[in-house]
Amino acid sequence: MIPPSESDPAAANVLLDVQNLSVSFGSTVAVDGVSFQLRAGETLGLVGESGSGKSVTSFSILRLLAANASTSGRVLFRGIDLLTLPEREMRGYRGRQIAMIFQEPMTALNPVMSVGEQIAEAVRVHHPRLSRSEVRERVLAALDEVALPDASRRYSDYPHQFSGGQRQRILIAMAVVNQPALLIADEPTTALDVTVQAQILKLLRRLREQHNLAMLFISHDLAVTAQVADRTAVMQRGRILEENATAELFRNPQHAYTQRLLRAAPTMQTDRNRPLATLA
Ligand SMILES: Nc1ncnc2c1ncn2[C@@H]1O[C@H](COP(=O)(O)OP(=O)(O)OP(=O)(O)O)[C@@H](O)[C@H]1O
Ligand SMILES: [Mg+2]
């Protein structure tokens, strides 16, 4: 098989190329022929209502789906189809080249292990030969990057000793500590209040710029996606209805469903005396 970079020079900087991905659980089709591409430094927003297949799409990229899932299509990362890799090789990608952050920071952290140790663990998995102090240095650098206050003093604190926003920063530190090329963020701000949400979005934008990080940013909220995504794809019932530059999607939505999603999100122009549109 010829990787796309060799067959098509214009596609040379494509990092992730998802081709005709389908996932079903028994007779339930969760993802139905989804295709999209992501380049280095670029953010693609994936929006759609609950159950539209956003998380299943993201989990299938890292092959983290339940055993009853059946998957078809291709997930090319730098031209290598992740769906056909042996599990042992897949582990070299997960958390190393491709990292993921989730909606609920508390459940993604181990409650009985200090946050410093948890991030250190993520470093050691991929760099087993680093010394204790080198690992600690990397952890502290990552905590600094995400602007966690007093990182060295709080290294040995446990997850419950941090606020929700701080926990999400810790998870982001764990995701970026091995300098991945791609970050999958599945509703990373949904559990946070708006002020903290804005801070986390700002942090993600900064990390993307500093590290030329590609990001797949998943949200049910178009207004949130618009703050980070260069391009946005709209999903409904397992399919991508349309994909466009984010500004263009807002200006000129092609699909009735996208128009409804846009009407359901308040903007500065929204008449506050009228109720917001609801999704059918
Ligand atoms: N392990 C599973 N077994 C069976 N069905 C599943 C499983 N995981 C997901 N599904 C189904 O796949 C569909 C897509 O789910 P998915 O979690 O991707 O939605 P989503 O777009 O992420 O929604 P939300 O915005 O609520 O997170 C749903 O119908 C869901 O019930
Ligand atoms: Mg989801």
PDB file of N, CA and C in Angstrom, residues 39-103:
ATOM      1  N   ARG A  39      -4.075  18.385   9.622  1.00  0.00           N
ATOM      2  CA  ARG A  39      -2.669  18.684   9.372  1.00  0.00           C
ATOM      3  C   ARG A  39      -1.996  19.156  10.656  1.00  0.00           C
ATOM      4  N   ALA A  40      -0.672  19.137  10.670  1.00  0.00           N
ATOM      5  CA  ALA A  40       0.071  19.617  11.844  1.00  0.00           C
ATOM      6  C   ALA A  40      -0.344  21.050  12.155  1.00  0.00           C
ATOM      7  N   GLY A  41      -0.545  21.340  13.429  1.00  0.00           N
ATOM      8  CA  GLY A  41      -0.859  22.695  13.849  1.00  0.00           C
ATOM      9  C   GLY A  41      -2.303  23.116  13.629  1.00  0.00           C
ATOM     10  N   GLU A  42      -3.101  22.213  13.078  1.00  0.00           N
ATOM     11  CA  GLU A  42      -4.463  22.576  12.722  1.00  0.00           C
ATOM     12  C   GLU A  42      -5.456  22.006  13.751  1.00  0.00           C
ATOM     13  N   THR A  43      -6.546  22.720  13.977  1.00  0.00           N
ATOM     14  CA  THR A  43      -7.589  22.207  14.866  1.00  0.00           C
ATOM     15  C   THR A  43      -8.875  21.975  14.083  1.00  0.00           C
ATOM     16  N   LEU A  44      -9.367  20.752  14.164  1.00  0.00           N
ATOM     17  CA  LEU A  44     -10.660  20.426  13.561  1.00  0.00           C
ATOM     18  C   LEU A  44     -11.678  20.244  14.686  1.00  0.00           C
ATOM     19  N   GLY A  45     -12.766  20.995  14.600  1.00  0.00           N
ATOM     20  CA  GLY A  45     -13.848  20.831  15.566  1.00  0.00           C
ATOM     21  C   GLY A  45     -14.819  19.778  15.055  1.00  0.00           C
ATOM     22  N   LEU A  46     -15.286  18.933  15.975  1.00  0.00           N
ATOM     23  CA  LEU A  46     -16.289  17.934  15.620  1.00  0.00           C
ATOM     24  C   LEU A  46     -17.483  18.219  16.525  1.00  0.00           C
ATOM     25  N   VAL A  47     -18.576  18.683  15.912  1.00  0.00           N
ATOM     26  CA  VAL A  47     -19.744  19.026  16.735  1.00  0.00           C
ATOM     27  C   VAL A  47     -20.946  18.188  16.338  1.00  0.00           C
ATOM     28  N   GLY A  48     -21.870  18.062  17.257  1.00  0.00           N
ATOM     29  CA  GLY A  48     -23.094  17.333  16.985  1.00  0.00           C
ATOM     30  C   GLY A  48     -23.772  17.009  18.303  1.00  0.00           C
ATOM     31  N   GLU A  49     -25.051  16.654  18.193  1.00  0.00           N
ATOM     32  CA  GLU A  49     -25.827  16.401  19.412  1.00  0.00           C
ATOM     33  C   GLU A  49     -25.355  15.120  20.100  1.00  0.00           C
ATOM     34  N   SER A  50     -25.859  14.924  21.304  1.00  0.00           N
ATOM     35  CA  SER A  50     -25.513  13.734  22.077  1.00  0.00           C
ATOM     36  C   SER A  50     -25.876  12.464  21.304  1.00  0.00           C
ATOM     37  N   GLY A  51     -24.965  11.513  21.265  1.00  0.00           N
ATOM     38  CA  GLY A  51     -25.219  10.244  20.588  1.00  0.00           C
ATOM     39  C   GLY A  51     -24.902  10.263  19.102  1.00  0.00           C
ATOM     40  N   SER A  52     -24.364  11.380  18.583  1.00  0.00           N
ATOM     41  CA  SER A  52     -24.119  11.467  17.136  1.00  0.00           C
ATOM     42  C   SER A  52     -22.867  10.697  16.698  1.00  0.00           C
ATOM     43  N   GLY A  53     -22.054  10.246  17.676  1.00  0.00           N
ATOM     44  CA  GLY A  53     -20.906   9.409  17.313  1.00  0.00           C
ATOM     45  C   GLY A  53     -19.558  10.091  17.466  1.00  0.00           C
ATOM     46  N   LYS A  54     -19.526  11.250  18.132  1.00  0.00           N
ATOM     47  CA  LYS A  54     -18.275  12.000  18.275  1.00  0.00           C
ATOM     48  C   LYS A  54     -17.243  11.217  19.103  1.00  0.00           C
ATOM     49  N   SER A  55     -17.678  10.732  20.274  1.00  0.00           N
ATOM     50  CA  SER A  55     -16.722  10.020  21.138  1.00  0.00           C
ATOM     51  C   SER A  55     -16.302   8.694  20.526  1.00  0.00           C
ATOM     52  N   VAL A  56     -17.249   7.994  19.909  1.00  0.00           N
ATOM     53  CA  VAL A  56     -16.887   6.721  19.283  1.00  0.00           C
ATOM     54  C   VAL A  56     -15.847   6.963  18.186  1.00  0.00           C
ATOM     55  N   THR A  57     -16.013   8.045  17.428  1.00  0.00           N
ATOM     56  CA  THR A  57     -15.013   8.400  16.413  1.00  0.00           C
ATOM     57  C   THR A  57     -13.643   8.603  17.060  1.00  0.00           C
ATOM     58  N   SER A  58     -13.613   9.389  18.160  1.00  0.00           N
ATOM     59  CA  SER A  58     -12.311   9.684  18.769  1.00  0.00           C
ATOM     60  C   SER A  58     -11.696   8.442  19.415  1.00  0.00           C
ATOM     61  N   PHE A  59     -12.527   7.640  20.082  1.00  0.00           N
ATOM     62  CA  PHE A  59     -11.992   6.419  20.698  1.00  0.00           C
ATOM     63  C   PHE A  59     -11.466   5.449  19.648  1.00  0.00           C
ATOM     64  N   SER A  60     -12.101   5.427  18.477  1.00  0.00           N
ATOM     65  CA  SER A  60     -11.644   4.451  17.496  1.00  0.00           C
ATOM     66  C   SER A  60     -10.283   4.834  16.914  1.00  0.00           C
ATOM     67  N   ILE A  61      -9.948   6.141  16.931  1.00  0.00           N
ATOM     68  CA  ILE A  61      -8.624   6.549  16.451  1.00  0.00           C
ATOM     69  C   ILE A  61      -7.534   5.929  17.334  1.00  0.00           C
ATOM     70  N   LEU A  62      -7.781   5.930  18.647  1.00  0.00           N
ATOM     71  CA  LEU A  62      -6.793   5.358  19.579  1.00  0.00           C
ATOM     72  C   LEU A  62      -7.065   3.896  19.893  1.00  0.00           C
ATOM     73  N   ARG A  63      -8.063   3.349  19.233  1.00  0.00           N
ATOM     74  CA  ARG A  63      -8.458   1.946  19.462  1.00  0.00           C
ATOM     75  C   ARG A  63      -8.739   1.676  20.940  1.00  0.00           C
ATOM     76  N   LEU A  64      -9.595   2.544  21.490  1.00  0.00           N
ATOM     77  CA  LEU A  64      -9.971   2.386  22.890  1.00  0.00           C
ATOM     78  C   LEU A  64     -11.429   1.956  23.022  1.00  0.00           C
ATOM     79  N   LEU A  65     -11.987   1.411  21.958  1.00  0.00           N
ATOM     80  CA  LEU A  65     -13.396   1.030  21.994  1.00  0.00           C
ATOM     81  C   LEU A  65     -13.605  -0.289  22.742  1.00  0.00           C
ATOM     82  N   ALA A  66     -14.831  -0.481  23.236  1.00  0.00           N
ATOM     83  CA  ALA A  66     -15.185  -1.732  23.899  1.00  0.00           C
ATOM     84  C   ALA A  66     -14.995  -2.904  22.929  1.00  0.00           C
ATOM     85  N   ALA A  67     -14.812  -4.094  23.493  1.00  0.00           N
ATOM     86  CA  ALA A  67     -14.507  -5.272  22.674  1.00  0.00           C
ATOM     87  C   ALA A  67     -15.648  -5.647  21.725  1.00  0.00           C
ATOM     88  N   ASN A  68     -16.884  -5.205  22.034  1.00  0.00           N
ATOM     89  CA  ASN A  68     -18.010  -5.565  21.157  1.00  0.00           C
ATOM     90  C   ASN A  68     -18.155  -4.634  19.949  1.00  0.00           C
ATOM     91  N   ALA A  69     -17.205  -3.703  19.776  1.00  0.00           N
ATOM     92  CA  ALA A  69     -17.279  -2.780  18.640  1.00  0.00           C
ATOM     93  C   ALA A  69     -16.686  -3.439  17.400  1.00  0.00           C
ATOM     94  N   SER A  70     -17.335  -3.256  16.245  1.00  0.00           N
ATOM     95  CA  SER A  70     -16.660  -3.689  15.024  1.00  0.00           C
ATOM     96  C   SER A  70     -16.415  -2.470  14.135  1.00  0.00           C
ATOM     97  N   THR A  71     -15.174  -2.363  13.667  1.00  0.00           N
ATOM     98  CA  THR A  71     -14.683  -1.146  13.018  1.00  0.00           C
ATOM     99  C   THR A  71     -14.245  -1.454  11.594  1.00  0.00           C
ATOM    100  N   SER A  72     -14.562  -0.547  10.658  1.00  0.00           N
ATOM    101  CA  SER A  72     -14.017  -0.681   9.311  1.00  0.00           C
ATOM    102  C   SER A  72     -13.570   0.680   8.806  1.00  0.00           C
ATOM    103  N   GLY A  73     -12.835   0.692   7.716  1.00  0.00           N
ATOM    104  CA  GLY A  73     -12.272   1.932   7.188  1.00  0.00           C
ATOM    105  C   GLY A  73     -10.800   2.014   7.546  1.00  0.00           C
ATOM    106  N   ARG A  74     -10.228   3.224   7.381  1.00  0.00           N
ATOM    107  CA  ARG A  74      -8.810   3.389   7.689  1.00  0.00           C
ATOM    108  C   ARG A  74      -8.586   4.629   8.544  1.00  0.00           C
ATOM    109  N   VAL A  75      -7.647   4.520   9.482  1.00  0.00           N
ATOM    110  CA  VAL A  75      -7.221   5.671  10.278  1.00  0.00           C
ATOM    111  C   VAL A  75      -5.724   5.806  10.049  1.00  0.00           C
ATOM    112  N   LEU A  76      -5.362   6.619   9.045  1.00  0.00           N
ATOM    113  CA  LEU A  76      -3.939   6.763   8.712  1.00  0.00           C
ATOM    114  C   LEU A  76      -3.334   7.871   9.560  1.00  0.00           C
ATOM    115  N   PHE A  77      -2.310   7.513  10.322  1.00  0.00           N
ATOM    116  CA  PHE A  77      -1.547   8.505  11.073  1.00  0.00           C
ATOM    117  C   PHE A  77      -0.143   8.500  10.486  1.00  0.00           C
ATOM    118  N   ARG A  78       0.268   9.623   9.902  1.00  0.00           N
ATOM    119  CA  ARG A  78       1.523   9.688   9.137  1.00  0.00           C
ATOM    120  C   ARG A  78       1.614   8.527   8.149  1.00  0.00           C
ATOM    121  N   GLY A  79       0.484   8.225   7.528  1.00  0.00           N
ATOM    122  CA  GLY A  79       0.461   7.204   6.485  1.00  0.00           C
ATOM    123  C   GLY A  79       0.340   5.771   6.976  1.00  0.00           C
ATOM    124  N   ILE A  80       0.360   5.558   8.312  1.00  0.00           N
ATOM    125  CA  ILE A  80       0.260   4.196   8.860  1.00  0.00           C
ATOM    126  C   ILE A  80      -1.172   3.955   9.327  1.00  0.00           C
ATOM    127  N   ASP A  81      -1.766   2.854   8.904  1.00  0.00           N
ATOM    128  CA  ASP A  81      -3.141   2.566   9.313  1.00  0.00           C
ATOM    129  C   ASP A  81      -3.167   1.997  10.734  1.00  0.00           C
ATOM    130  N   LEU A  82      -3.634   2.837  11.674  1.00  0.00           N
ATOM    131  CA  LEU A  82      -3.637   2.420  13.077  1.00  0.00           C
ATOM    132  C   LEU A  82      -4.579   1.246  13.330  1.00  0.00           C
ATOM    133  N   LEU A  83      -5.610   1.126  12.484  1.00  0.00           N
ATOM    134  CA  LEU A  83      -6.600   0.068  12.734  1.00  0.00           C
ATOM    135  C   LEU A  83      -6.035  -1.334  12.500  1.00  0.00           C
ATOM    136  N   THR A  84      -4.929  -1.410  11.761  1.00  0.00           N
ATOM    137  CA  THR A  84      -4.379  -2.736  11.472  1.00  0.00           C
ATOM    138  C   THR A  84      -3.093  -3.025  12.257  1.00  0.00           C
ATOM    139  N   LEU A  85      -2.655  -2.079  13.103  1.00  0.00           N
ATOM    140  CA  LEU A  85      -1.406  -2.291  13.841  1.00  0.00           C
ATOM    141  C   LEU A  85      -1.585  -3.333  14.941  1.00  0.00           C
ATOM    142  N   PRO A  86      -0.568  -4.137  15.213  1.00  0.00           N
ATOM    143  CA  PRO A  86      -0.630  -4.999  16.392  1.00  0.00           C
ATOM    144  C   PRO A  86      -0.732  -4.137  17.656  1.00  0.00           C
ATOM    145  N   GLU A  87      -1.440  -4.621  18.667  1.00  0.00           N
ATOM    146  CA  GLU A  87      -1.661  -3.853  19.896  1.00  0.00           C
ATOM    147  C   GLU A  87      -0.346  -3.339  20.504  1.00  0.00           C
ATOM    148  N   ARG A  88       0.690  -4.158  20.434  1.00  0.00           N
ATOM    149  CA  ARG A  88       1.986  -3.782  21.009  1.00  0.00           C
ATOM    150  C   ARG A  88       2.526  -2.506  20.339  1.00  0.00           C
ATOM    151  N   GLU A  89       2.378  -2.404  19.011  1.00  0.00           N
ATOM    152  CA  GLU A  89       2.839  -1.203  18.307  1.00  0.00           C
ATOM    153  C   GLU A  89       1.914  -0.018  18.570  1.00  0.00           C
ATOM    154  N   MET A  90       0.631  -0.330  18.728  1.00  0.00           N
ATOM    155  CA  MET A  90      -0.353   0.725  19.003  1.00  0.00           C
ATOM    156  C   MET A  90       0.000   1.458  20.293  1.00  0.00           C
ATOM    157  N   ARG A  91       0.531   0.730  21.269  1.00  0.00           N
ATOM    158  CA  ARG A  91       0.902   1.344  22.551  1.00  0.00           C
ATOM    159  C   ARG A  91       1.982   2.411  22.399  1.00  0.00           C
ATOM    160  N   GLY A  92       2.778   2.301  21.348  1.00  0.00           N
ATOM    161  CA  GLY A  92       3.788   3.321  21.085  1.00  0.00           C
ATOM    162  C   GLY A  92       3.186   4.635  20.579  1.00  0.00           C
ATOM    163  N   TYR A  93       1.960   4.575  20.085  1.00  0.00           N
ATOM    164  CA  TYR A  93       1.277   5.788  19.612  1.00  0.00           C
ATOM    165  C   TYR A  93       0.461   6.437  20.729  1.00  0.00           C
ATOM    166  N   ARG A  94      -0.263   5.584  21.476  1.00  0.00           N
ATOM    167  CA  ARG A  94      -1.175   6.073  22.511  1.00  0.00           C
ATOM    168  C   ARG A  94      -0.415   6.796  23.614  1.00  0.00           C
ATOM    169  N   GLY A  95      -0.750   8.078  23.820  1.00  0.00           N
ATOM    170  CA  GLY A  95      -0.098   8.822  24.886  1.00  0.00           C
ATOM    171  C   GLY A  95       1.285   9.331  24.500  1.00  0.00           C
ATOM    172  N   ARG A  96       1.795   8.877  23.376  1.00  0.00           N
ATOM    173  CA  ARG A  96       3.113   9.329  22.945  1.00  0.00           C
ATOM    174  C   ARG A  96       2.952  10.265  21.738  1.00  0.00           C
ATOM    175  N   GLN A  97       2.482   9.728  20.608  1.00  0.00           N
ATOM    176  CA  GLN A  97       2.264  10.565  19.423  1.00  0.00           C
ATOM    177  C   GLN A  97       0.860  11.165  19.423  1.00  0.00           C
ATOM    178  N   ILE A  98      -0.074  10.418  19.984  1.00  0.00           N
ATOM    179  CA  ILE A  98      -1.463  10.885  20.042  1.00  0.00           C
ATOM    180  C   ILE A  98      -1.915  10.822  21.494  1.00  0.00           C
ATOM    181  N   ALA A  99      -2.345  11.955  22.036  1.00  0.00           N
ATOM    182  CA  ALA A  99      -2.807  11.972  23.420  1.00  0.00           C
ATOM    183  C   ALA A  99      -4.261  12.407  23.448  1.00  0.00           C
ATOM    184  N   MET A 100      -4.924  12.119  24.566  1.00  0.00           N
ATOM    185  CA  MET A 100      -6.352  12.411  24.638  1.00  0.00           C
ATOM    186  C   MET A 100      -6.691  13.026  25.992  1.00  0.00           C
ATOM    187  N   ILE A 101      -7.589  14.003  25.987  1.00  0.00           N
ATOM    188  CA  ILE A 101      -8.152  14.489  27.249  1.00  0.00           C
ATOM    189  C   ILE A 101      -9.659  14.371  27.205  1.00  0.00           C
ATOM    190  N   PHE A 102     -10.230  14.155  28.383  1.00  0.00           N
ATOM    191  CA  PHE A 102     -11.648  13.807  28.459  1.00  0.00           C
ATOM    192  C   PHE A 102     -12.446  14.886  29.165  1.00  0.00           C
ATOM    193  N   GLN A 103     -13.743  14.677  29.119  1.00  0.00           N
ATOM    194  CA  GLN A 103     -14.695  15.617  29.702  1.00  0.00           C
ATOM    195  C   GLN A 103     -14.549  15.738  31.221  1.00  0.00           C
TER     196      GLN A 103
END
